[in-house]
CSV table of C-alpha atoms in Angstrom, one decimal:
chain,number,residue,atom,x,y,z
A,1,UNK,CA,11.9,4.5,8.6
A,2,UNK,CA,14.8,5.0,6.1
A,3,UNK,CA,13.5,8.1,4.5
A,4,UNK,CA,16.6,8.6,2.4
A,5,UNK,CA,16.1,5.1,0.8
A,6,UNK,CA,12.5,6.0,0.2
A,7,UNK,CA,13.4,9.2,-1.6
A,8,UNK,CA,15.9,7.2,-3.8
A,9,UNK,CA,13.1,4.9,-4.8
A,10,UNK,CA,10.6,7.7,-5.3
A,11,UNK,CA,12.5,10.4,-7.2
A,12,UNK,CA,10.5,13.6,-7.7
A,13,UNK,CA,8.0,12.9,-5.0
A,14,UNK,CA,8.0,15.1,-1.9
A,15,UNK,CA,8.2,13.0,1.3
A,16,UNK,CA,8.0,14.8,4.6
A,17,UNK,CA,8.8,12.4,7.5
A,18,UNK,CA,8.4,13.2,11.2
A,19,UNK,CA,9.5,11.3,14.3
A,20,UNK,CA,6.4,12.5,16.2
A,21,UNK,CA,3.4,14.5,14.9
A,22,UNK,CA,-0.1,15.2,16.0
A,23,UNK,CA,-1.8,14.0,12.8
A,24,UNK,CA,-0.3,13.5,9.4
A,25,UNK,CA,-3.7,14.5,7.9
A,26,UNK,CA,-3.5,17.9,9.6
A,27,UNK,CA,0.0,18.6,8.3
A,28,UNK,CA,-0.9,17.3,4.8
A,29,UNK,CA,-3.9,19.7,4.8
A,30,UNK,CA,-1.6,22.6,5.7
A,31,UNK,CA,0.7,21.7,2.8
A,32,UNK,CA,-2.2,21.4,0.4
A,33,UNK,CA,-3.5,24.8,1.4
A,34,UNK,CA,-0.2,26.4,0.3
A,35,UNK,CA,-0.1,24.5,-3.0
A,36,UNK,CA,1.9,21.3,-2.4
A,37,UNK,CA,2.0,19.0,-5.4
A,38,UNK,CA,-0.1,15.9,-6.0
A,39,UNK,CA,1.6,12.9,-4.6
A,40,UNK,CA,3.2,14.7,-1.7
A,41,UNK,CA,3.4,12.3,1.3
A,42,UNK,CA,3.4,13.2,5.0
A,43,UNK,CA,4.4,10.3,7.3
A,44,UNK,CA,5.4,9.8,10.9
A,45,UNK,CA,6.9,7.3,13.2
A,46,UNK,CA,4.2,8.2,15.8
A,47,UNK,CA,1.0,10.2,15.8
A,48,UNK,CA,-0.2,11.6,19.1
A,49,UNK,CA,-3.6,12.6,17.7
A,50,UNK,CA,-4.1,10.2,14.8
A,51,UNK,CA,-7.6,10.4,13.4
A,52,UNK,CA,-10.2,7.8,12.4
A,53,UNK,CA,-13.7,8.1,11.1
A,54,UNK,CA,-16.4,10.0,13.2
A,55,UNK,CA,-13.7,11.7,15.3
A,56,UNK,CA,-12.3,8.4,16.7
A,57,UNK,CA,-8.6,8.1,17.4
A,58,UNK,CA,-6.2,5.8,15.5
A,59,UNK,CA,-3.8,3.8,17.6
A,60,UNK,CA,-0.3,4.8,16.3
A,61,UNK,CA,2.4,2.9,18.2
A,62,UNK,CA,5.8,4.4,17.6
A,63,UNK,CA,7.9,2.8,14.9
A,64,UNK,CA,5.6,-0.2,14.2
A,65,UNK,CA,2.9,1.1,11.8
A,66,UNK,CA,2.7,3.0,8.5
A,67,UNK,CA,1.0,6.3,9.2
A,68,UNK,CA,0.8,8.5,6.1
A,69,UNK,CA,-1.3,11.1,4.4
A,70,UNK,CA,-1.1,11.7,0.6
A,71,UNK,CA,-2.2,14.8,-1.2
A,72,UNK,CA,-4.1,13.9,-4.4
A,73,UNK,CA,-4.8,16.6,-7.0
A,74,UNK,CA,-6.7,14.6,-9.7
A,75,UNK,CA,-9.2,15.4,-12.4
A,76,UNK,CA,-11.9,13.3,-10.8
A,77,UNK,CA,-15.5,13.8,-12.1
A,78,UNK,CA,-17.5,15.1,-9.1
A,79,UNK,CA,-19.7,11.9,-9.3
A,80,UNK,CA,-16.6,9.8,-8.5
A,81,UNK,CA,-15.8,11.5,-5.2
A,82,UNK,CA,-17.8,9.0,-3.0
A,83,UNK,CA,-15.8,6.1,-4.6
A,84,UNK,CA,-12.3,7.5,-3.8
A,85,UNK,CA,-12.3,5.7,-0.4
A,86,UNK,CA,-13.2,2.4,-2.1
A,87,UNK,CA,-10.4,2.9,-4.6
A,88,UNK,CA,-7.9,3.6,-1.8
A,89,UNK,CA,-9.1,0.4,0.0
A,90,UNK,CA,-8.3,-1.6,-3.1
A,91,UNK,CA,-4.9,0.0,-3.2
A,92,UNK,CA,-4.1,-0.8,0.4
A,93,UNK,CA,-5.3,-4.4,-0.1
A,94,UNK,CA,-3.0,-4.7,-3.2
A,95,UNK,CA,0.0,-3.3,-1.4
A,96,UNK,CA,-0.4,-5.6,1.5
A,97,UNK,CA,-0.7,-8.6,-0.8
A,98,UNK,CA,2.4,-7.6,-2.7
A,99,UNK,CA,4.5,-6.9,0.4
A,100,UNK,CA,3.3,-9.5,2.9
A,101,UNK,CA,1.5,-12.1,0.8
A,102,UNK,CA,-1.6,-11.6,2.9
A,103,UNK,CA,-5.1,-11.5,1.4
A,104,UNK,CA,-7.3,-8.9,3.0
A,105,UNK,CA,-11.1,-8.4,3.1
A,106,UNK,CA,-12.6,-4.9,2.7
A,107,UNK,CA,-15.4,-3.7,4.9
A,108,UNK,CA,-17.4,-0.8,3.4
A,109,UNK,CA,-16.4,1.9,3.3
A,110,UNK,CA,-12.9,2.2,4.7
A,111,UNK,CA,-11.7,-0.8,6.7
A,112,UNK,CA,-9.1,-3.4,5.6
A,113,UNK,CA,-9.4,-6.7,7.5
A,114,UNK,CA,-7.4,-9.8,8.0
A,115,UNK,CA,-9.5,-12.7,9.3
A,116,UNK,CA,-12.2,-10.3,10.4
A,117,UNK,CA,-9.9,-8.0,12.4
A,118,UNK,CA,-8.9,-4.6,11.3
A,119,UNK,CA,-5.3,-4.1,10.0
A,120,UNK,CA,-5.7,-0.8,8.2
A,121,UNK,CA,-8.1,2.2,7.9
A,122,UNK,CA,-8.6,5.0,5.5
A,123,UNK,CA,-9.8,8.6,6.0
A,124,UNK,CA,-10.4,11.2,3.2
A,125,UNK,CA,-11.2,14.9,3.3
A,126,UNK,CA,-11.2,17.8,0.9
A,127,UNK,CA,-8.7,20.6,1.3
A,128,UNK,CA,-8.0,23.5,-1.0
A,129,UNK,CA,-9.2,21.6,-4.2
A,130,UNK,CA,-7.1,18.6,-3.1
A,131,UNK,CA,-8.1,15.3,-1.5
A,132,UNK,CA,-6.1,14.3,1.5
A,133,UNK,CA,-5.9,10.5,1.8
A,134,UNK,CA,-5.0,9.4,5.3
A,135,UNK,CA,-3.9,5.8,5.6
A,136,UNK,CA,-2.9,3.8,8.7
A,137,UNK,CA,-1.6,0.3,8.5
A,138,UNK,CA,-0.7,-1.9,11.5
A,139,UNK,CA,2.5,-3.4,10.3
A,140,UNK,CA,4.8,-4.8,13.0
A,141,UNK,CA,2.7,-4.5,16.1
A,142,UNK,CA,3.0,-7.7,18.2
A,143,UNK,CA,0.3,-6.7,20.7
A,144,UNK,CA,-2.5,-4.2,21.1
A,145,UNK,CA,-4.2,-2.5,24.0
A,146,UNK,CA,-6.7,-4.8,25.7
A,147,UNK,CA,-9.6,-2.9,24.3
A,148,UNK,CA,-8.4,-3.5,20.7
A,149,UNK,CA,-7.2,-7.1,21.0
A,150,UNK,CA,-10.3,-8.7,19.6
A,151,UNK,CA,-10.8,-6.2,16.8
A,152,UNK,CA,-7.3,-5.3,15.6
A,153,UNK,CA,-4.4,-7.2,14.0
A,154,UNK,CA,-1.2,-6.4,12.2
A,155,UNK,CA,0.7,-7.9,9.3
A,156,UNK,CA,3.2,-9.3,11.8
A,157,UNK,CA,0.6,-11.0,13.8
A,158,UNK,CA,-1.1,-12.4,10.8
A,159,UNK,CA,2.0,-13.7,9.0
A,160,UNK,CA,4.4,-14.4,11.9
A,161,UNK,CA,7.0,-12.1,10.3
A,162,UNK,CA,8.4,-8.6,10.6
A,163,UNK,CA,7.8,-6.6,7.4
A,164,UNK,CA,9.6,-3.6,5.7
A,165,UNK,CA,7.5,-0.5,6.1
A,166,UNK,CA,9.6,1.1,3.4
A,167,UNK,CA,8.7,-1.6,0.9
A,168,UNK,CA,5.1,-1.4,1.9
A,169,UNK,CA,5.0,2.4,1.4
A,170,UNK,CA,6.6,2.0,-2.1
A,171,UNK,CA,4.0,-0.6,-3.1
A,172,UNK,CA,1.2,1.5,-1.5
A,173,UNK,CA,2.0,4.6,-3.4
A,174,UNK,CA,2.3,2.7,-6.7
A,175,UNK,CA,-1.1,1.1,-6.0
A,176,UNK,CA,-2.7,4.4,-5.1
A,177,UNK,CA,-1.5,5.9,-8.4
A,178,UNK,CA,-2.9,2.9,-10.4
A,179,UNK,CA,-6.4,3.0,-8.8
A,180,UNK,CA,-6.6,6.8,-9.0
A,181,UNK,CA,-5.6,6.5,-12.7
A,182,UNK,CA,-8.4,4.0,-13.1
A,183,UNK,CA,-10.9,6.2,-11.4
A,184,UNK,CA,-9.8,9.3,-13.3
A,185,UNK,CA,-9.9,7.6,-16.8
A,186,UNK,CA,-12.8,5.2,-16.5
A,187,UNK,CA,-15.0,6.6,-13.8
A,188,UNK,CA,-16.5,4.9,-10.8
A,189,UNK,CA,-17.9,1.8,-12.4
A,190,UNK,CA,-14.8,-0.4,-12.5
A,191,UNK,CA,-13.8,0.5,-8.9
A,192,UNK,CA,-17.3,-0.3,-7.6
A,193,UNK,CA,-17.3,-3.6,-9.4
A,194,UNK,CA,-13.8,-4.6,-8.1
A,195,UNK,CA,-14.7,-3.5,-4.6
A,196,UNK,CA,-17.9,-5.5,-4.6
A,197,UNK,CA,-16.1,-8.6,-6.0
A,198,UNK,CA,-13.4,-8.3,-3.3
A,199,UNK,CA,-15.4,-7.5,-0.2
A,200,UNK,CA,-17.3,-10.1,1.7
A,201,UNK,CA,-19.4,-7.3,3.3
A,202,UNK,CA,-21.0,-5.9,0.1
A,203,UNK,CA,-23.7,-8.6,-0.5
A,204,UNK,CA,-25.4,-11.2,1.7
A,205,UNK,CA,-23.7,-10.2,4.9
A,206,UNK,CA,-25.6,-9.8,8.2
A,207,UNK,CA,-24.6,-6.5,9.6
A,208,UNK,CA,-25.5,-3.7,12.0
A,209,UNK,CA,-25.0,-0.1,10.9
A,210,UNK,CA,-24.8,2.9,13.3
A,211,UNK,CA,-26.9,5.7,11.9
A,212,UNK,CA,-27.0,8.9,14.0
A,213,UNK,CA,-27.3,7.0,17.3
A,214,UNK,CA,-29.7,4.4,16.1
A,215,UNK,CA,-28.8,0.9,15.0
A,216,UNK,CA,-30.0,-0.6,11.7
A,217,UNK,CA,-29.9,-4.4,11.4
A,218,UNK,CA,-30.2,-6.2,8.1
A,219,UNK,CA,-28.4,-7.9,5.2
A,220,UNK,CA,-26.2,-6.2,2.7
A,221,UNK,CA,-27.6,-6.1,-0.8
A,222,UNK,CA,-24.8,-4.6,-2.9
A,223,UNK,CA,-23.6,-1.2,-3.9
A,224,UNK,CA,-25.6,1.4,-5.9
A,225,UNK,CA,-24.2,3.2,-8.9
A,226,UNK,CA,-22.6,5.8,-6.7
A,227,UNK,CA,-20.8,3.3,-4.5
A,228,UNK,CA,-23.1,3.5,-1.5
A,229,UNK,CA,-24.2,0.4,0.5
A,230,UNK,CA,-27.7,-1.0,0.2
A,231,UNK,CA,-29.0,-2.6,3.3
A,232,UNK,CA,-32.1,-4.8,3.3
A,233,UNK,CA,-33.5,-4.2,6.8
A,234,UNK,CA,-35.2,-6.7,9.0
A,235,UNK,CA,-38.4,-4.9,8.3
A,236,UNK,CA,-38.0,-5.5,4.6
A,237,UNK,CA,-37.2,-1.9,3.7
A,238,UNK,CA,-34.2,-1.1,1.5
A,239,UNK,CA,-31.9,1.5,3.2
A,240,UNK,CA,-29.2,3.4,1.3
A,241,UNK,CA,-26.2,3.8,3.7
A,242,UNK,CA,-24.3,6.9,2.9
A,243,UNK,CA,-22.0,6.8,6.0
A,244,UNK,CA,-21.8,5.0,9.3
A,245,UNK,CA,-19.9,2.1,11.0
A,246,UNK,CA,-20.8,-1.3,9.5
A,247,UNK,CA,-20.2,-4.3,11.8
A,248,UNK,CA,-21.1,-7.9,11.6
A,249,UNK,CA,-24.0,-9.0,13.8
A,250,UNK,CA,-26.2,-12.0,14.4
């Protein structure tokens, strides 16, 4: 990663880049706790303890992906907080389209897919009145471990080309700013509408949802006004999904 070029393209933005780090989110949380400014970026060539949802690890092969965490200090209405992950998903999708000319699907709440395989993931947490947005994008991976082959992909695999991680990060930060501005100024409605329009998983999709060790099966029936997923279960009941892994099923 050419961090000096990045800083020339992003004047005034603090960028902390590491060759190897446990987790960019952990370091961004530390910086947020001592007052680091909104927009501060922590990135790494490699994470040895990259974090996904529900305590899972994130495969962070050295030098091939974009592994960053961004500190966000925004005047979000508390009611918009559940929608931030959706806004970030839209931002990642837009950045990938701008950089690699690849159209992505969004799987509620935090997965970015190309042809049904995951190319990016998002994790958010609160820290010292800031939101830490952790984003991992598989950029130039040519292969994955056997256990991930059927569920993961990269921009390189999908396009047949190597892509600039620097350009992708510049586009990503601009997109994150745009969607955060939208959420801050206009509330959750426009983001929920855009996510629902963009994602094939929001309505009419047969899925399984892991809920505290049990598996719910049904068909998605849209998002509610707070951005949570509605699942019409096989028993006819409408379930409001606040969290949990959503996966396609028969």
